[in-house]
XYZ file of C-alpha atoms in Angstrom:
620
model
C 0.000 0.000 0.000
C 1.202 3.513 -0.832
C 1.539 4.969 2.663
C 1.971 8.473 1.245
C -1.801 8.574 0.872
C -2.485 8.077 4.552
C -4.295 11.070 6.045
C -3.106 12.885 9.136
C -4.096 11.603 12.581
C -6.658 14.335 13.221
C -8.263 13.834 9.824
C -8.523 10.075 10.354
C -10.071 10.569 13.767
C -12.568 13.053 12.327
C -13.523 10.729 9.464
C -13.967 7.697 11.672
C -16.035 9.470 14.311
C -19.683 8.921 13.664
C -19.307 6.436 10.813
C -22.167 4.450 12.290
C -24.183 7.452 13.437
C -26.628 8.750 10.826
C -27.024 12.166 12.482
C -23.261 12.683 12.196
C -23.147 11.375 8.639
C -25.788 13.775 7.346
C -24.005 16.808 8.824
C -22.436 18.620 5.881
C -18.674 19.004 5.546
C -17.840 21.774 3.081
C -14.940 21.382 0.671
C -12.612 24.299 1.335
C -9.890 23.483 -1.186
C -9.982 25.549 -4.425
C -10.813 24.162 -7.887
C -13.290 21.606 -6.529
C -16.567 22.902 -7.952
C -17.035 19.755 -10.037
C -15.954 17.422 -7.238
C -18.372 18.983 -4.753
C -21.220 18.651 -7.272
C -20.404 14.990 -7.837
C -20.320 14.304 -4.090
C -23.585 16.151 -3.426
C -25.278 13.976 -6.016
C -23.835 10.876 -4.346
C -24.803 11.951 -0.808
C -28.469 11.062 -0.993
C -28.511 9.010 -4.175
C -29.830 5.485 -4.305
C -28.705 2.795 -4.756
C -25.216 2.989 -3.255
C -22.668 4.482 -5.640
C -20.355 1.525 -5.087
C -20.141 -1.681 -3.096
C -19.294 -1.770 0.587
C -16.110 -3.660 -0.339
C -14.906 -0.757 -2.501
C -15.637 1.739 0.274
C -13.645 -0.462 2.652
C -10.775 -0.459 0.147
C -10.735 3.341 -0.120
C -10.838 3.733 3.669
C -7.958 1.285 3.995
C -5.960 3.241 1.412
C -6.368 6.604 3.131
C -6.720 5.751 6.829
C -4.817 2.497 7.081
C -7.794 0.902 8.847
C -10.081 -1.884 7.680
C -13.717 -1.067 8.356
C -16.633 -3.358 7.597
C -19.432 -1.384 5.935
C -21.591 -4.383 5.064
C -24.222 -3.478 7.658
C -24.720 0.023 6.215
C -27.801 0.887 4.238
C -27.159 2.494 0.830
C -27.677 6.020 2.143
C -25.299 5.542 5.059
C -22.698 3.943 2.812
C -22.806 6.882 0.402
C -22.574 9.435 3.221
C -19.668 7.636 4.886
C -17.815 7.524 1.586
C -18.420 11.169 0.591
C -17.433 12.263 4.102
C -14.052 10.612 3.564
C -13.584 12.101 0.074
C -14.302 15.623 1.327
C -11.752 15.253 4.100
C -9.219 13.889 1.579
C -9.813 16.878 -0.717
C -9.485 19.380 2.128
C -6.270 17.813 3.390
C -4.569 16.741 0.149
C -6.177 18.818 -2.617
C -8.984 18.542 -5.138
C -7.228 16.018 -7.392
C -6.676 13.578 -4.545
C -10.395 13.769 -3.856
C -11.072 12.799 -7.468
C -8.590 9.919 -7.212
C -10.476 8.554 -4.204
C -13.774 8.811 -6.068
C -12.281 6.982 -9.058
C -10.866 4.261 -6.815
C -14.320 3.479 -5.473
C -15.740 2.890 -8.982
C -12.990 1.110 -10.932
C -15.318 0.088 -13.769
C -16.506 3.591 -14.710
C -13.623 4.484 -17.027
C -11.587 6.738 -14.713
C -8.557 4.499 -15.214
C -5.470 4.755 -13.014
C -3.377 5.728 -16.045
C -5.720 8.599 -16.897
C -5.689 9.890 -13.322
C -1.887 9.652 -13.237
C -1.704 11.580 -16.514
C -3.916 14.350 -15.131
C -1.606 14.581 -12.116
C 1.432 14.775 -14.405
C -0.197 17.597 -16.355
C -0.785 19.553 -13.161
C 2.835 19.089 -12.084
C 4.035 20.391 -15.461
C 1.760 23.446 -15.202
C 3.238 24.177 -11.778
C 6.871 23.812 -12.796
C 7.308 24.839 -16.466
C 9.749 27.710 -16.990
C 10.249 30.154 -19.841
C 13.425 31.097 -21.659
C 14.876 34.583 -21.299
C 16.971 34.290 -24.469
C 15.931 36.670 -27.280
C 14.569 35.343 -30.575
C 16.151 36.614 -33.799
C 13.507 38.257 -35.989
C 12.961 38.535 -39.726
C 12.690 41.766 -41.689
C 8.896 41.397 -41.386
C 6.767 43.346 -38.934
C 3.314 42.050 -38.032
C 0.783 43.251 -35.486
C -2.123 41.730 -33.579
C -4.700 44.394 -32.809
C -8.175 44.456 -31.304
C -9.641 46.285 -34.313
C -7.664 45.310 -37.401
C -8.042 47.134 -40.683
C -9.913 44.984 -43.176
C -7.512 46.072 -45.897
C -4.145 45.711 -44.133
C -1.796 42.822 -44.857
C 0.550 43.256 -41.833
C -2.089 43.042 -39.080
C -4.767 40.724 -37.807
C -7.365 40.540 -35.053
C -7.239 38.355 -31.918
C -8.407 34.777 -31.764
C -12.170 34.525 -31.259
C -14.158 31.724 -29.573
C -15.466 30.161 -32.678
C -17.412 30.675 -35.843
C -18.777 33.709 -37.624
C -22.438 33.733 -38.662
C -23.547 30.676 -36.712
C -26.333 32.457 -34.806
C -28.140 33.166 -38.086
C -27.207 30.007 -40.006
C -30.335 27.829 -40.225
C -28.372 24.777 -41.416
C -26.184 24.989 -38.333
C -29.138 25.391 -35.981
C -30.825 22.362 -37.518
C -27.796 20.084 -37.263
C -27.083 21.130 -33.652
C -30.665 20.267 -32.740
C -30.343 16.886 -34.454
C -27.304 16.069 -32.303
C -29.389 16.110 -29.103
C -26.956 18.689 -27.812
C -28.027 20.531 -24.650
C -29.984 23.635 -25.609
C -28.590 25.624 -22.684
C -25.073 25.613 -24.109
C -25.324 27.807 -27.224
C -21.968 28.392 -28.922
C -20.241 28.873 -32.237
C -19.520 25.870 -34.396
C -15.740 25.900 -33.805
C -15.878 25.066 -30.084
C -19.009 22.966 -30.628
C -17.397 20.799 -33.284
C -14.087 20.649 -31.420
C -15.726 19.170 -28.331
C -18.581 17.250 -29.951
C -16.602 16.114 -32.987
C -13.880 14.424 -30.968
C -16.540 12.443 -29.113
C -18.851 11.672 -32.028
C -19.581 7.980 -32.554
C -17.872 7.170 -29.240
C -20.837 6.989 -26.929
C -23.412 4.244 -27.387
C -26.519 6.104 -26.213
C -26.934 8.340 -29.235
C -30.377 6.933 -29.982
C -31.616 7.933 -26.524
C -31.943 11.749 -26.584
C -31.782 12.174 -22.811
C -28.631 10.074 -22.479
C -27.036 11.724 -25.495
C -27.703 15.194 -24.061
C -26.209 14.074 -20.753
C -23.088 12.790 -22.477
C -22.637 15.975 -24.492
C -23.081 18.150 -21.407
C -20.341 16.258 -19.571
C -18.031 16.684 -22.550
C -18.914 20.352 -23.042
C -17.986 21.303 -19.477
C -14.474 21.545 -20.917
C -15.464 24.804 -22.602
C -14.421 26.633 -19.455
C -11.153 26.517 -21.410
C -12.765 29.260 -23.531
C -13.907 31.178 -20.409
C -17.502 30.403 -21.352
C -18.381 30.047 -17.688
C -17.609 33.735 -17.190
C -20.628 34.964 -19.131
C -24.159 33.576 -18.816
C -24.896 34.670 -22.373
C -22.879 31.624 -23.375
C -24.620 29.283 -20.929
C -28.268 29.803 -20.064
C -28.655 29.344 -16.332
C -24.911 29.651 -15.903
C -22.205 27.036 -15.486
C -23.707 25.780 -12.217
C -26.817 24.547 -14.012
C -24.712 22.426 -16.363
C -22.585 21.165 -13.461
C -25.641 20.094 -11.433
C -27.187 18.356 -14.438
C -23.969 16.433 -15.142
C -23.501 15.416 -11.501
C -27.043 14.075 -11.310
C -26.546 12.190 -14.550
C -23.443 10.590 -13.023
C -25.313 9.150 -10.067
C -28.361 8.111 -12.094
C -26.216 5.914 -14.343
C -23.336 3.540 -13.846
C -20.277 2.325 -15.688
C -19.239 4.405 -18.746
C -21.895 7.100 -18.622
C -21.074 7.730 -14.971
C -17.409 7.877 -15.900
C -18.136 10.392 -18.658
C -19.990 12.598 -16.173
C -17.274 12.449 -13.559
C -14.448 12.939 -16.051
C -16.347 15.922 -17.452
C -16.552 17.448 -13.972
C -12.901 16.572 -13.319
C -11.926 18.217 -16.615
C -13.742 21.382 -15.584
C -11.938 21.479 -12.228
C -8.640 20.889 -13.965
C -9.224 23.619 -16.549
C -10.130 26.054 -13.774
C -6.814 25.192 -12.096
C -4.996 25.615 -15.413
C -6.627 28.981 -15.944
C -5.480 30.230 -12.545
C -1.902 29.325 -13.464
C -2.211 30.822 -16.934
C -3.436 34.107 -15.496
C -0.282 34.223 -13.349
C 1.766 33.740 -16.510
C -0.182 36.560 -18.156
C 0.550 38.845 -15.219
C 4.254 37.980 -15.367
C 4.280 38.695 -19.124
C 7.335 36.559 -19.855
C 6.002 34.968 -23.034
C 5.547 31.306 -23.902
C 8.932 30.189 -25.195
C 9.729 27.435 -22.722
C 13.110 25.823 -22.030
C 11.947 22.566 -23.599
C 13.772 19.268 -22.896
C 16.306 21.074 -20.711
C 13.507 21.788 -18.227
C 10.867 19.066 -18.550
C 11.055 15.516 -19.912
C 9.327 15.089 -23.333
C 7.091 12.308 -21.988
C 5.825 14.532 -19.172
C 5.339 17.583 -21.387
C 3.568 15.483 -24.021
C 1.208 14.084 -21.396
C 0.530 17.617 -20.158
C -0.322 18.570 -23.722
C -2.802 15.765 -24.300
C -4.658 16.145 -20.983
C -4.896 19.901 -21.640
C -7.226 19.127 -24.564
C -10.161 19.811 -22.179
C -12.068 16.942 -23.810
C -11.362 13.843 -21.730
C -14.901 12.512 -21.155
C -14.892 10.080 -24.135
C -11.970 8.196 -22.588
C -14.476 6.724 -20.125
C -15.772 4.630 -23.038
C -12.457 2.874 -23.562
C -10.524 0.249 -21.675
C -7.286 1.019 -19.879
C -5.447 -0.731 -22.742
C -7.162 1.426 -25.387
C -6.147 4.587 -23.534
C -2.497 4.270 -24.577
C -2.958 4.561 -28.375
C -5.867 6.961 -27.854
C -3.816 9.437 -25.883
C -1.092 9.375 -28.543
C -3.720 10.299 -31.148
C -4.942 13.117 -28.909
C -1.368 14.333 -28.451
C -0.942 14.489 -32.235
C -4.152 16.532 -32.481
C -3.004 18.923 -29.748
C 0.417 19.327 -31.365
C -1.266 20.038 -34.721
C -3.481 22.677 -33.089
C -0.494 24.232 -31.303
C 1.267 24.722 -34.630
C -1.773 26.598 -35.944
C -2.248 28.631 -32.766
C 1.328 29.542 -31.870
C 0.659 33.236 -32.554
C -2.137 33.339 -29.996
C -0.245 31.232 -27.451
C 2.481 33.864 -27.728
C -0.047 36.621 -27.161
C -1.433 34.928 -24.051
C 1.866 33.637 -22.622
C 0.509 30.080 -22.800
C 3.439 27.869 -21.860
C 1.845 24.474 -22.504
C 2.528 24.606 -26.235
C 4.119 21.621 -27.947
C 5.176 23.996 -30.722
C 7.035 26.290 -28.316
C 8.615 23.235 -26.669
C 9.802 21.987 -30.079
C 11.242 25.424 -30.836
C 13.449 25.094 -27.772
C 14.919 21.932 -29.326
C 15.846 23.907 -32.465
C 13.986 21.683 -34.940
C 11.673 24.181 -36.641
C 14.426 25.191 -39.058
C 14.044 21.703 -40.573
C 10.228 21.830 -40.574
C 10.503 18.673 -38.472
C 7.474 19.320 -36.190
C 5.220 19.733 -39.219
C 6.734 16.719 -40.991
C 6.233 14.595 -37.876
C 2.651 15.771 -37.369
C 1.501 15.182 -40.940
C 3.250 11.807 -40.964
C 1.403 10.845 -37.770
C -1.922 12.080 -39.163
C -1.411 9.946 -42.279
C -0.627 6.980 -40.011
C -3.760 7.536 -37.911
C -5.851 7.635 -41.090
C -4.185 4.433 -42.319
C -5.002 2.767 -39.007
C -8.640 3.809 -39.372
C -8.747 2.643 -42.987
C -7.335 -0.805 -42.203
C -9.179 -1.353 -38.927
C -12.481 -3.106 -38.348
C -15.534 -1.409 -39.839
C -17.174 -0.998 -36.429
C -14.016 0.004 -34.556
C -14.215 2.692 -31.918
C -12.301 5.890 -32.586
C -9.024 6.230 -30.751
C -9.326 9.111 -29.817
C -9.438 29.944 -38.634
C -6.226 30.080 -40.212
C -6.690 30.973 -43.895
C -6.438 34.724 -43.334
C -3.056 34.354 -41.649
C -1.933 31.897 -44.331
C -2.578 34.481 -47.059
C -1.026 37.430 -45.244
C 1.989 35.476 -44.001
C 2.753 33.987 -47.419
C 2.564 37.330 -49.213
C 4.861 38.932 -46.626
C 7.341 36.044 -46.712
C 7.543 36.310 -50.512
C 8.325 40.030 -50.273
C 10.953 39.481 -47.582
C 14.631 39.631 -48.561
C 15.661 37.194 -45.812
C 17.029 33.745 -46.615
C 15.072 32.476 -43.622
C 11.829 33.602 -45.287
C 12.792 31.857 -48.498
C 13.590 28.710 -46.527
C 10.199 28.744 -44.807
C 8.405 28.902 -48.155
C 10.668 26.261 -49.695
C 9.999 23.771 -46.889
C 6.269 24.535 -46.945
C 6.230 23.731 -50.655
C 8.299 20.558 -50.253
C 5.918 19.256 -47.565
C 8.247 16.506 -46.348
C 6.991 14.024 -43.743
C 8.557 11.875 -41.047
C 6.896 8.466 -41.328
C 6.288 6.767 -37.949
C 7.717 3.266 -37.635
C 5.901 2.075 -34.528
C 2.350 3.050 -33.626
C 2.636 1.383 -30.216
C 5.264 3.842 -28.972
C 4.672 6.053 -25.949
C 3.974 9.779 -26.122
C 7.520 10.432 -24.911
C 9.167 8.237 -27.574
C 6.992 9.760 -30.304
C 7.714 13.308 -29.105
C 11.460 12.627 -28.968
C 11.434 11.726 -32.671
C 10.013 15.187 -33.334
C 12.686 16.805 -31.156
C 15.736 15.020 -32.617
C 17.423 17.125 -35.359
C 19.008 13.915 -36.723
C 15.573 12.863 -37.937
C 15.544 15.733 -40.426
C 17.587 13.510 -42.745
C 14.892 10.823 -42.535
C 12.069 13.006 -43.844
C 10.627 11.919 -47.199
C 8.483 13.470 -49.896
C 4.849 12.925 -48.940
C 4.016 12.035 -52.531
C 6.050 8.844 -52.092
C 3.634 7.480 -49.474
C 0.346 9.004 -50.660
C -1.723 9.103 -53.815
C -3.482 11.840 -55.768
C -7.277 11.905 -55.779
C -9.460 13.599 -58.370
C -12.315 15.544 -56.749
C -15.861 15.926 -58.001
C -17.128 19.061 -59.714
C -17.961 21.485 -56.844
C -20.825 23.658 -58.127
C -23.658 21.459 -56.799
C -22.206 21.221 -53.288
C -21.327 24.919 -53.149
C -24.889 25.829 -54.079
C -26.420 23.326 -51.628
C -24.506 24.795 -48.676
C -24.698 28.416 -49.892
C -20.956 28.893 -50.260
C -20.654 32.086 -52.282
C -17.574 33.699 -53.778
C -16.364 36.985 -52.218
C -16.825 40.384 -53.796
C -13.523 41.527 -55.316
C -12.232 44.183 -57.677
C -12.826 43.690 -61.374
C -9.244 42.562 -61.997
C -9.232 39.862 -59.295
C -12.807 38.597 -59.465
C -12.650 36.590 -62.698
C -9.531 34.540 -61.843
C -10.861 33.932 -58.327
C -14.162 32.716 -59.741
C -12.337 30.440 -62.152
C -10.335 28.914 -59.311
C -13.329 28.671 -56.980
C -15.472 26.705 -59.442
C -12.559 24.737 -60.917
C -14.135 21.461 -62.127
C -11.014 19.327 -61.641
C -8.997 19.601 -58.450
C -6.861 17.084 -56.580
C -5.955 16.179 -52.994
C -2.920 14.182 -51.880
C -3.752 11.541 -49.217
C -3.046 7.955 -48.173
C -4.112 5.235 -50.644
C -7.469 3.509 -50.305
C -9.824 6.372 -49.383
C -13.361 5.379 -50.524
C -15.242 7.501 -53.052
C -17.968 8.139 -50.456
C -15.344 10.347 -48.819
C -13.396 11.771 -51.760
C -16.548 12.896 -53.589
C -18.451 14.093 -50.527
C -19.767 17.622 -49.974
C -17.435 18.477 -47.049
C -14.376 17.635 -49.144
C -15.668 19.535 -52.169
C -16.365 22.635 -50.054
C -13.017 22.489 -48.216
C -11.112 22.187 -51.496
C -13.046 25.066 -53.081
C -12.263 27.294 -50.088
C -8.577 26.354 -50.331
C -8.454 27.478 -53.956
C -9.382 31.005 -52.863
C -6.321 31.516 -50.619
C -4.063 29.782 -53.148
C -5.077 32.465 -55.647
C -4.772 35.189 -53.010
C -1.092 34.426 -52.336
C -0.156 34.988 -55.988
C 1.042 38.275 -57.497
C -2.068 38.186 -59.709
C -4.178 39.175 -56.668
C -3.980 42.705 -55.225
C -3.408 43.326 -51.494
C -6.938 44.594 -50.907
C -8.582 41.542 -52.452
C -6.111 39.218 -50.685
C -7.366 40.621 -47.368
C -10.955 40.164 -48.487
C -10.317 36.560 -49.531
C -8.698 35.833 -46.154
C -11.725 37.078 -44.238
C -14.039 35.264 -46.659
C -12.145 31.960 -46.306
C -12.364 32.168 -42.509
C -16.134 32.711 -42.674
C -16.770 30.092 -45.365
C -14.799 27.494 -43.409
C -17.869 27.349 -41.181
C -19.726 25.834 -44.120
C -17.226 22.992 -44.429
C -17.718 22.151 -40.748
C -21.512 22.371 -41.015
C -21.498 20.066 -44.031
C -19.502 17.337 -42.275
C -21.857 17.587 -39.282
C -24.799 17.106 -41.651
C -23.394 14.095 -43.539
C -21.968 12.367 -40.443
C -25.102 10.290 -39.610
C -25.004 8.675 -43.059
C -21.363 7.659 -42.730
C -19.827 4.669 -40.999
C -17.277 5.401 -38.314
C -14.443 4.604 -40.724
C -15.839 6.867 -43.439
C -16.380 9.700 -40.999
C -12.858 9.512 -39.568
C -11.417 9.384 -43.069
C -13.566 12.325 -44.172
C -12.173 14.456 -41.335
C -8.676 13.378 -42.357
C -9.243 13.974 -46.064
C -10.560 17.485 -45.408
C -7.436 18.231 -43.379
C -5.306 17.188 -46.358
C -6.406 20.261 -48.320
C -4.054 22.275 -46.097
C -1.047 19.928 -46.536
C -0.298 20.838 -50.158
C 0.637 22.472 -52.476
C 1.822 24.821 -49.684
C 1.625 23.308 -46.198
C -0.322 25.674 -43.979
C 1.234 24.724 -40.623
C 4.711 25.205 -42.079
C 3.848 28.775 -43.053
C 1.942 29.651 -39.877
C 4.205 28.235 -37.178
C 7.483 29.284 -38.782
C 6.212 32.812 -39.458
C 5.007 33.153 -35.863
C 8.390 32.028 -34.563
C 10.476 34.262 -36.798
C 8.549 37.428 -37.678
C 8.785 40.624 -35.644
C 5.301 40.422 -34.110
C 3.805 42.961 -31.706
C 0.584 42.750 -29.719
C -1.527 45.825 -29.146
C -2.335 46.325 -25.466
C -5.643 44.680 -24.701
C -5.902 42.905 -28.076
C -6.121 39.477 -26.436
C -8.680 40.483 -23.810
C -8.132 39.482 -20.181
C -5.336 37.130 -21.202
C -3.472 39.857 -23.081
C 0.294 40.019 -22.930
C 1.960 42.682 -25.042
C 5.614 42.020 -24.257
C 6.008 38.313 -24.958
């Protein structure tokens, strides 16, 4: 037994007193430790729930673990058993912190999906948040100046607005409203399609209760509690009834069900508590204003930092639906997704001094000059898609950048720096690092990304993919109301020609079915891509390039809406491959993440005071 878990003498005496006295058991013990809003809600639901949340043997086990004493609870009624257990968990949380309280709760219900490995990973993530340090070394900058401002000019190439919490015209888009309603999503969590799809999409086809509206809504609510990562809990306009309504609903759902659905509820509440903790640390980083360029492997082990990255996804509830064995490959897939997102969002992580950035960590290892992080990520994404393609048909899933792309590319092409030329050259080459072993740990996988020697092992992506001919786009563009932007007379005709181009191609792994390659989401995504590809040419004027960037960001909503609409008609394999195939539009002929991340790292970027809102940092 791990004796480090044993409570102090006074705490043990307090817990044990009155264990067989109902009047003592029903007396409330408040949780005084911070970041335990979700834990307290879960325990309140357990307090007077029936039947007992777990067997008397499991309660005995938890008591033994934390008090060192063996107590027979077999004579307790369900109510008394629940109260005795929650009394212990509250004392554990008050003495040892909110996470230890969650660990005790998970120990009592070992079959609900809160696996030991997952709980250990959450603890590792918290330790990394507490200890990560930033570098004080200056970054050399290109001859390019760029500015993030709260109110950007719509006609200016060298400036852009702050990151927004998702979507553009979603409140008025009837197609979006209809598909959200069809998902049995909770109506009291209205939000733009970017956060909605990010949290719902990663969990789609995971849970088995989709045909039962009440259970589906409960599952989605538990998953969507992670949106505190977007500060949605700070404004009731984003959550009718406020965050507490959603918390109470999820906690009650957890006690009304058992096994995986209970696990989803509790992991959702745990995720919320964890994100609130993360936010408190992030706000300290913001106040310090030291930026987000961490020391990397010299400070924190790649395995630990990678784990911190994956658990920071704020979308852990679906892991309750997998076995402990399935968690290992699933978390690697999630780490790849987080790393991919970090490469897109590096600019905004810089502006908010967000230190848990796999991209910033990789920069510390000096591998961006080889485009190695991007090569590794795309290689891993291809491998994940191959795994989905070759897996069983009914397998369970393992678990707005166009405007910047246009502006960055045009500025890099005008730059006189050899570094700028190198960024564009590598983005055009689009080399990949092919993974050799899918069973490797997060740390081993991350170390391949961080090793400069692997730059010599990168290969042309065309050697391990094939070229697909897409369907004529006009029908799909009309169906989803994807209209071309208004441009000057000189730029409009060539843009229109590119937008409605009847024959376009996408490079992807072999074997993608035609139900994917000729689908509406793919057709729309490819048509949107053709706009920015025209906008980065000298044929397009600066004013129209800005307009196309804003248009592409807005129209990207349509691609997401379309994949939400077609999802019910697709098998799991088809749906996973469709998400992958849509992503491939940004891998060639000019790899987006190569342009974005390398520009963010190298350009002379300034942040207007207040541009990033409450998380603003102007001197990073």
